Amino acid sequence: MRATLLLDALTELLEDDSDKLLAGDILGTANSKEIADAIGAFCVRRLDSPVKKCLYAGFSVGASFGLALEDGRQVFMKIHKLTGPETITANTALSLAASSTVQKHLAESGFPCPEVLLMPEAFGSGIVTVDAYAAPGELQDAHKPEIRKAMAETLAELIARTRPFRSLPGLIPGSFCASGTLFPVPHNALFDFTKEYEGSEWIDAIAGSAKAEVQANRSPGNLALGHVDWSVKHFRFENGKAVMIYDWDSLKLEDELHLVGLAAATFPTTWDIPVLLTPSREESGLFVREYEAARGKPFTSRELATISAAATYVMSYVARCELAINPNNERYEGSFRQALQAMNGDRYIVW
């Protein structure tokens, strides 16, 4: 996105109906001037500088803004809607504070994540986080073996580094596959799972079987603090090494096996370069084995089965999200729906 005035960037962005819906849901308004004024006032009040230019603006789980300030600093603001434990991306003021505390430690100790500039605080009815705007390296295709391996090894490093923080107040343990319904409340307002979609039954059957296996093998003693959206869209690389990772409100306390399964299912996903969104079954298995090698301890056959069930479940969730915005099964080629429908058996990763 070219640098432009914040109001102009918002006005252009909010011409899109989907972004308008997301802005209203996250911020309580889709009025571009109201949003620009609120962000500008915050930057003057808390960062002691007006906004000069907008470097990036986007709406998804939160409302995100890369900003160049008049004093020369570049910052990244993300405004979060507070959500309950029934959602897949549950965020509370305490959980966001905990995530930022860990992120701050990681950045200061050399792990590739942005510097925390302000701890989370209230912004309207939500919470805002403010980090340095860090954009080194470049986005890469995670179907490349060396990129996949770097992502697997970096996940193992992250989980090792965060071990001392697992008891930090505010972290909510083990919400993956814990919803009372088949799927949790989706991660943003574009996806409505309460509607019936033709062709969803086969996805739900796969999800139900995988979720039952995950729940049957849940281990409270196996909790790890990891990133639950370990997708290449959040990574930048130099010479095959991860030099920046984003989206640290996705730092959650989960069973290590679930974290690995989530990552194995979605690590190649990005819409920003022309690549296949889904991993092949072989690629998912190789990701797990590369994580296992970096971890330094082999998985048991039961643990591998749980990882595969977790991967299959999250792929089913993404397939249902796809169906919600493609109710006539549009954009099927290269989708998670296609990957699931093409698999033999009821689990995506086969050992």
GROMACS .gro file of C-alpha atoms in nm:
model
  351
    1MET     CA    1   0.000   0.000   0.000
    2ARG     CA    2   0.140   0.342  -0.094
    3ALA     CA    3   0.174   0.597   0.184
    4THR     CA    4  -0.125   0.831   0.186
    5LEU     CA    5  -0.328   1.042   0.424
    6LEU     CA    6  -0.507   0.831   0.684
    7LEU     CA    7  -0.850   0.971   0.597
    8ASP     CA    8  -0.795   0.902   0.227
    9ALA     CA    9  -0.678   0.546   0.298
   10LEU     CA   10  -0.984   0.478   0.513
   11THR     CA   11  -1.224   0.635   0.265
   12GLU     CA   12  -1.090   0.411  -0.012
   13LEU     CA   13  -1.084   0.101   0.208
   14LEU     CA   14  -1.439   0.150   0.333
   15GLU     CA   15  -1.581   0.158  -0.017
   16ASP     CA   16  -1.563  -0.221   0.011
   17ASP     CA   17  -1.873  -0.374   0.173
   18SER     CA   18  -1.674  -0.640   0.359
   19ASP     CA   19  -1.437  -0.386   0.512
   20LYS     CA   20  -1.734  -0.168   0.601
   21LEU     CA   21  -1.895  -0.460   0.786
   22LEU     CA   22  -1.572  -0.541   0.970
   23ALA     CA   23  -1.507  -0.178   1.067
   24GLY     CA   24  -1.854  -0.146   1.214
   25ASP     CA   25  -1.817  -0.469   1.407
   26ILE     CA   26  -1.469  -0.393   1.545
   27LEU     CA   27  -1.484  -0.016   1.591
   28GLY     CA   28  -1.854   0.051   1.623
   29THR     CA   29  -1.846   0.279   1.319
   30ALA     CA   30  -1.764   0.261   0.950
   31ASN     CA   31  -1.736   0.638   0.917
   32SER     CA   32  -1.386   0.706   0.783
   33LYS     CA   33  -1.361   1.055   0.935
   34GLU     CA   34  -1.466   0.936   1.281
   35ILE     CA   35  -1.207   0.657   1.269
   36ALA     CA   36  -0.928   0.886   1.140
   37ASP     CA   37  -1.008   1.149   1.403
   38ALA     CA   38  -1.004   0.893   1.686
   39ILE     CA   39  -0.670   0.748   1.573
   40GLY     CA   40  -0.522   1.095   1.526
   41ALA     CA   41  -0.633   1.207   1.872
   42PHE     CA   42  -0.490   0.891   2.029
   43CYS     CA   43  -0.151   0.943   1.862
   44VAL     CA   44  -0.130   1.302   1.985
   45ARG     CA   45  -0.240   1.208   2.336
   46ARG     CA   46  -0.036   0.889   2.386
   47LEU     CA   47   0.250   0.914   2.134
   48ASP     CA   48   0.297   1.292   2.146
   49SER     CA   49   0.283   1.328   1.769
   50PRO     CA   50   0.018   1.375   1.501
   51VAL     CA   51  -0.021   1.125   1.218
   52LYS     CA   52   0.156   1.226   0.896
   53LYS     CA   53   0.081   0.934   0.663
   54CYS     CA   54  -0.088   0.595   0.658
   55LEU     CA   55   0.148   0.315   0.552
   56TYR     CA   56  -0.105   0.033   0.588
   57ALA     CA   57  -0.470  -0.011   0.680
   58GLY     CA   58  -0.671  -0.332   0.699
   59PHE     CA   59  -0.961  -0.502   0.876
   60SER     CA   60  -0.976  -0.869   0.975
   61VAL     CA   61  -0.978  -0.999   1.333
   62GLY     CA   62  -0.884  -0.645   1.436
   63ALA     CA   63  -0.844  -0.304   1.274
   64SER     CA   64  -0.478  -0.255   1.184
   65PHE     CA   65  -0.293   0.063   1.089
   66GLY     CA   66   0.069   0.128   0.999
   67LEU     CA   67   0.132   0.497   1.061
   68ALA     CA   68   0.413   0.742   0.993
   69LEU     CA   69   0.408   1.010   1.263
   70GLU     CA   70   0.507   1.373   1.217
   71ASP     CA   71   0.809   1.321   1.448
   72GLY     CA   72   0.955   1.056   1.215
   73ARG     CA   73   0.854   0.742   1.405
   74GLN     CA   74   0.662   0.463   1.237
   75VAL     CA   75   0.413   0.268   1.449
   76PHE     CA   76   0.167  -0.016   1.407
   77MET     CA   77  -0.168   0.018   1.585
   78LYS     CA   78  -0.412  -0.271   1.613
   79ILE     CA   79  -0.754  -0.215   1.764
   80HIS     CA   80  -0.904  -0.533   1.908
   81LYS     CA   81  -1.267  -0.615   1.971
   82LEU     CA   82  -1.304  -0.783   2.310
   83THR     CA   83  -1.444  -1.133   2.265
   84GLY     CA   84  -1.550  -1.414   2.496
   85PRO     CA   85  -1.420  -1.770   2.536
   86GLU     CA   86  -1.678  -1.901   2.287
   87THR     CA   87  -1.487  -1.735   1.999
   88ILE     CA   88  -1.188  -1.887   1.820
   89THR     CA   89  -0.988  -1.569   1.888
   90ALA     CA   90  -1.091  -1.495   2.247
   91ASN     CA   91  -0.939  -1.164   2.361
   92THR     CA   92  -0.975  -0.992   2.694
   93ALA     CA   93  -0.792  -0.690   2.833
   94LEU     CA   94  -0.594  -0.925   3.057
   95SER     CA   95  -0.505  -1.173   2.782
   96LEU     CA   96  -0.384  -0.894   2.551
   97ALA     CA   97  -0.174  -0.750   2.834
   98ALA     CA   98  -0.021  -1.094   2.891
   99SER     CA   99   0.052  -1.138   2.520
  100SER     CA  100   0.221  -0.798   2.501
  101THR     CA  101   0.428  -0.875   2.811
  102VAL     CA  102   0.562  -1.190   2.647
  103GLN     CA  103   0.610  -1.016   2.311
  104LYS     CA  104   0.811  -0.742   2.483
  105HIS     CA  105   1.040  -1.001   2.639
  106LEU     CA  106   1.078  -1.185   2.309
  107ALA     CA  107   1.168  -0.870   2.116
  108GLU     CA  108   1.417  -0.757   2.381
  109SER     CA  109   1.583  -1.100   2.380
  110GLY     CA  110   1.631  -1.104   2.002
  111PHE     CA  111   1.334  -1.308   1.881
  112PRO     CA  112   1.200  -1.173   1.547
  113CYS     CA  113   0.891  -0.980   1.656
  114PRO     CA  114   0.807  -0.608   1.671
  115GLU     CA  115   0.905  -0.391   1.967
  116VAL     CA  116   0.614  -0.312   2.199
  117LEU     CA  117   0.579   0.067   2.227
  118LEU     CA  118   0.272   0.086   2.452
  119MET     CA  119   0.108  -0.178   2.664
  120PRO     CA  120  -0.256  -0.247   2.566
  121GLU     CA  121  -0.510   0.012   2.673
  122ALA     CA  122  -0.871   0.106   2.611
  123PHE     CA  123  -0.970   0.246   2.272
  124GLY     CA  124  -1.342   0.309   2.242
  125SER     CA  125  -1.514  -0.016   2.337
  126GLY     CA  126  -1.204  -0.220   2.250
  127ILE     CA  127  -0.834  -0.241   2.328
  128VAL     CA  128  -0.545  -0.099   2.125
  129THR     CA  129  -0.192  -0.235   2.102
  130VAL     CA  130   0.093  -0.022   1.966
  131ASP     CA  131   0.414  -0.172   1.828
  132ALA     CA  132   0.700  -0.044   1.618
  133TYR     CA  133   0.624  -0.063   1.246
  134ALA     CA  134   0.885  -0.322   1.149
  135ALA     CA  135   0.906  -0.438   0.788
  136PRO     CA  136   1.240  -0.606   0.718
  137GLY     CA  137   1.285  -0.891   0.472
  138GLU     CA  138   1.018  -1.017   0.235
  139LEU     CA  139   0.726  -1.254   0.217
  140GLN     CA  140   0.817  -1.599   0.086
  141ASP     CA  141   0.645  -1.909  -0.049
  142ALA     CA  142   0.627  -2.159   0.239
  143HIS     CA  143   0.594  -2.447  -0.007
  144LYS     CA  144   0.970  -2.403  -0.047
  145PRO     CA  145   1.127  -2.669   0.180
  146GLU     CA  146   1.375  -2.428   0.337
  147ILE     CA  147   1.099  -2.181   0.430
  148ARG     CA  148   0.877  -2.455   0.573
  149LYS     CA  149   1.169  -2.587   0.777
  150ALA     CA  150   1.253  -2.238   0.907
  151MET     CA  151   0.892  -2.192   1.020
  152ALA     CA  152   0.885  -2.530   1.197
  153GLU     CA  153   1.214  -2.466   1.374
  154THR     CA  154   1.112  -2.113   1.475
  155LEU     CA  155   0.789  -2.245   1.627
  156ALA     CA  156   0.992  -2.490   1.837
  157GLU     CA  157   1.219  -2.203   1.942
  158LEU     CA  158   0.921  -1.986   2.036
  159ILE     CA  159   0.764  -2.256   2.253
  160ALA     CA  160   1.097  -2.313   2.429
  161ARG     CA  161   1.148  -1.939   2.489
  162THR     CA  162   0.797  -1.884   2.629
  163ARG     CA  163   0.806  -2.174   2.875
  164PRO     CA  164   0.876  -1.949   3.178
  165PHE     CA  165   0.566  -1.739   3.099
  166ARG     CA  166   0.303  -2.014   3.095
  167SER     CA  167   0.168  -1.916   3.438
  168LEU     CA  168   0.140  -1.545   3.353
  169PRO     CA  169  -0.194  -1.401   3.475
  170GLY     CA  170  -0.439  -1.337   3.195
  171LEU     CA  171  -0.352  -1.633   2.976
  172ILE     CA  172  -0.656  -1.849   2.903
  173PRO     CA  173  -0.558  -2.217   2.881
  174GLY     CA  174  -0.674  -2.471   2.626
  175SER     CA  175  -0.961  -2.316   2.430
  176PHE     CA  176  -0.887  -2.507   2.106
  177CYS     CA  177  -1.169  -2.756   2.038
  178ALA     CA  178  -1.327  -2.657   2.372
  179SER     CA  179  -1.644  -2.493   2.236
  180GLY     CA  180  -1.979  -2.652   2.320
  181THR     CA  181  -2.079  -2.632   1.954
  182LEU     CA  182  -1.903  -2.809   1.666
  183PHE     CA  183  -1.720  -2.489   1.575
  184PRO     CA  184  -1.647  -2.182   1.789
  185VAL     CA  185  -1.782  -1.840   1.699
  186PRO     CA  186  -1.577  -1.743   1.389
  187HIS     CA  187  -1.293  -1.495   1.398
  188ASN     CA  188  -1.474  -1.207   1.228
  189ALA     CA  189  -1.816  -1.085   1.118
  190LEU     CA  190  -1.780  -1.206   0.758
  191PHE     CA  191  -1.842  -1.566   0.862
  192ASP     CA  192  -2.182  -1.677   0.987
  193PHE     CA  193  -2.192  -2.041   1.091
  194THR     CA  194  -2.553  -2.017   1.211
  195LYS     CA  195  -2.674  -2.023   0.850
  196GLU     CA  196  -2.721  -2.349   0.666
  197TYR     CA  197  -2.504  -2.395   0.359
  198GLU     CA  198  -2.559  -2.662   0.100
  199GLY     CA  199  -2.263  -2.897   0.102
  200SER     CA  200  -2.151  -2.825   0.459
  201GLU     CA  201  -2.252  -3.166   0.596
  202TRP     CA  202  -1.943  -3.351   0.478
  203ILE     CA  203  -1.716  -3.080   0.627
  204ASP     CA  204  -1.902  -3.100   0.958
  205ALA     CA  205  -1.868  -3.480   0.965
  206ILE     CA  206  -1.489  -3.457   0.925
  207ALA     CA  207  -1.471  -3.181   1.188
  208GLY     CA  208  -1.684  -3.376   1.435
  209SER     CA  209  -1.467  -3.686   1.413
  210ALA     CA  210  -1.143  -3.488   1.443
  211LYS     CA  211  -1.272  -3.278   1.733
  212ALA     CA  212  -1.379  -3.589   1.926
  213GLU     CA  213  -1.027  -3.730   1.896
  214VAL     CA  214  -0.869  -3.402   2.006
  215GLN     CA  215  -1.098  -3.381   2.309
  216ALA     CA  216  -1.041  -3.745   2.404
  217ASN     CA  217  -0.665  -3.689   2.413
  218ARG     CA  218  -0.652  -3.349   2.580
  219SER     CA  219  -0.361  -3.325   2.825
  220PRO     CA  220  -0.361  -3.033   3.074
  221GLY     CA  221   0.002  -3.110   3.154
  222ASN     CA  222   0.108  -3.047   2.796
  223LEU     CA  223   0.024  -2.675   2.781
  224ALA     CA  224   0.261  -2.456   2.583
  225LEU     CA  225   0.257  -2.087   2.499
  226GLY     CA  226   0.256  -2.052   2.122
  227HIS     CA  227   0.125  -1.861   1.823
  228VAL     CA  228  -0.207  -2.002   1.695
  229ASP     CA  229  -0.189  -1.839   1.349
  230TRP     CA  230   0.153  -1.964   1.242
  231SER     CA  231   0.088  -1.884   0.876
  232VAL     CA  232   0.346  -1.744   0.637
  233LYS     CA  233   0.135  -1.430   0.587
  234HIS     CA  234   0.268  -1.317   0.925
  235PHE     CA  235   0.635  -1.382   0.837
  236ARG     CA  236   0.915  -1.197   0.661
  237PHE     CA  237   1.240  -1.369   0.562
  238GLU     CA  238   1.598  -1.290   0.470
  239ASN     CA  239   1.826  -1.563   0.331
  240GLY     CA  240   1.580  -1.832   0.435
  241LYS     CA  241   1.560  -1.713   0.795
  242ALA     CA  242   1.259  -1.558   0.968
  243VAL     CA  243   1.348  -1.197   1.049
  244MET     CA  244   1.001  -1.072   1.150
  245ILE     CA  245   0.680  -1.236   1.273
  246TYR     CA  246   0.355  -1.045   1.331
  247ASP     CA  247   0.013  -1.088   1.494
  248TRP     CA  248   0.110  -1.141   1.857
  249ASP     CA  249  -0.243  -1.124   1.992
  250SER     CA  250  -0.245  -1.481   1.855
  251LEU     CA  251  -0.014  -1.587   2.140
  252LYS     CA  252  -0.221  -1.840   2.334
  253LEU     CA  253  -0.179  -2.111   2.596
  254GLU     CA  254  -0.264  -2.441   2.424
  255ASP     CA  255  -0.169  -2.806   2.420
  256GLU     CA  256   0.160  -2.828   2.229
  257LEU     CA  257   0.012  -3.094   2.000
  258HIS     CA  258  -0.273  -2.860   1.904
  259LEU     CA  259  -0.030  -2.578   1.828
  260VAL     CA  260   0.172  -2.804   1.601
  261GLY     CA  261  -0.141  -2.932   1.426
  262LEU     CA  262  -0.269  -2.579   1.369
  263ALA     CA  263   0.062  -2.474   1.217
  264ALA     CA  264   0.098  -2.788   1.004
  265ALA     CA  265  -0.246  -2.720   0.852
  266THR     CA  266  -0.201  -2.353   0.766
  267PHE     CA  267   0.169  -2.265   0.745
  268PRO     CA  268   0.167  -2.188   0.366
  269THR     CA  269  -0.144  -1.967   0.379
  270THR     CA  270  -0.118  -1.615   0.241
  271TRP     CA  271  -0.326  -1.411  -0.002
  272ASP     CA  272  -0.048  -1.158  -0.065
  273ILE     CA  273   0.153  -1.359  -0.318
  274PRO     CA  274   0.022  -1.609  -0.578
  275VAL     CA  275   0.073  -1.941  -0.398
  276LEU     CA  276  -0.142  -2.240  -0.308
  277LEU     CA  277  -0.311  -2.168   0.026
  278THR     CA  278  -0.307  -2.526   0.150
  279PRO     CA  279  -0.019  -2.761   0.230
  280SER     CA  280  -0.010  -3.101   0.067
  281ARG     CA  281  -0.052  -3.391   0.306
  282GLU     CA  282   0.317  -3.468   0.263
  283GLU     CA  283   0.416  -3.107   0.339
  284SER     CA  284   0.208  -3.107   0.657
  285GLY     CA  285   0.377  -3.426   0.771
  286LEU     CA  286   0.723  -3.288   0.693
  287PHE     CA  287   0.646  -2.972   0.891
  288VAL     CA  288   0.562  -3.186   1.195
  289ARG     CA  289   0.879  -3.392   1.157
  290GLU     CA  290   1.091  -3.077   1.124
  291TYR     CA  291   0.931  -2.935   1.437
  292GLU     CA  292   0.991  -3.267   1.612
  293ALA     CA  293   1.361  -3.260   1.521
  294ALA     CA  294   1.399  -2.901   1.646
  295ARG     CA  295   1.211  -2.987   1.963
  296GLY     CA  296   1.463  -3.260   2.036
  297LYS     CA  297   1.211  -3.517   2.154
  298PRO     CA  298   1.020  -3.764   1.933
  299PHE     CA  299   0.641  -3.773   1.933
  300THR     CA  300   0.464  -4.096   2.026
  301SER     CA  301   0.224  -4.254   1.779
  302ARG     CA  302  -0.067  -4.131   1.992
  303GLU     CA  303   0.071  -3.776   1.989
  304LEU     CA  304   0.112  -3.785   1.612
  305ALA     CA  305  -0.249  -3.898   1.577
  306THR     CA  306  -0.363  -3.606   1.794
  307ILE     CA  307  -0.159  -3.362   1.585
  308SER     CA  308  -0.325  -3.496   1.270
  309ALA     CA  309  -0.671  -3.465   1.427
  310ALA     CA  310  -0.598  -3.104   1.529
  311ALA     CA  311  -0.476  -3.022   1.177
  312THR     CA  312  -0.784  -3.184   1.022
  313TYR     CA  313  -1.018  -2.994   1.253
  314VAL     CA  314  -0.868  -2.653   1.179
  315MET     CA  315  -0.877  -2.726   0.805
  316SER     CA  316  -1.247  -2.804   0.846
  317TYR     CA  317  -1.297  -2.472   1.025
  318VAL     CA  318  -1.127  -2.284   0.740
  319ALA     CA  319  -1.332  -2.482   0.486
  320ARG     CA  320  -1.650  -2.369   0.664
  321CYS     CA  321  -1.527  -2.008   0.655
  322GLU     CA  322  -1.471  -2.046   0.282
  323LEU     CA  323  -1.821  -2.182   0.236
  324ALA     CA  324  -1.971  -1.892   0.433
  325ILE     CA  325  -1.840  -1.641   0.177
  326ASN     CA  326  -1.870  -1.878  -0.120
  327PRO     CA  327  -2.214  -2.034  -0.056
  328ASN     CA  328  -2.231  -2.177  -0.407
  329ASN     CA  329  -1.886  -2.335  -0.364
  330GLU     CA  330  -1.712  -2.063  -0.565
  331ARG     CA  331  -1.332  -2.038  -0.562
  332TYR     CA  332  -1.302  -2.409  -0.498
  333GLU     CA  333  -0.975  -2.467  -0.683
  334GLY     CA  334  -0.685  -2.457  -0.437
  335SER     CA  335  -0.917  -2.417  -0.137
  336PHE     CA  336  -0.926  -2.596   0.197
  337ARG     CA  337  -1.254  -2.752   0.080
  338GLN     CA  338  -1.073  -2.908  -0.212
  339ALA     CA  339  -0.783  -3.029   0.004
  340LEU     CA  340  -1.018  -3.200   0.250
  341GLN     CA  341  -1.240  -3.349  -0.019
  342ALA     CA  342  -0.940  -3.496  -0.199
  343MET     CA  343  -0.793  -3.673   0.105
  344ASN     CA  344  -0.828  -4.047   0.149
  345GLY     CA  345  -0.948  -4.141   0.496
  346ASP     CA  346  -1.066  -3.910   0.772
  347ARG     CA  347  -0.737  -3.743   0.874
  348TYR     CA  348  -0.526  -3.505   0.669
  349ILE     CA  349  -0.181  -3.610   0.789
  350VAL     CA  350  -0.102  -3.979   0.754
  351TRP     CA  351   0.197  -4.129   0.935
   0.00000   0.00000   0.00000
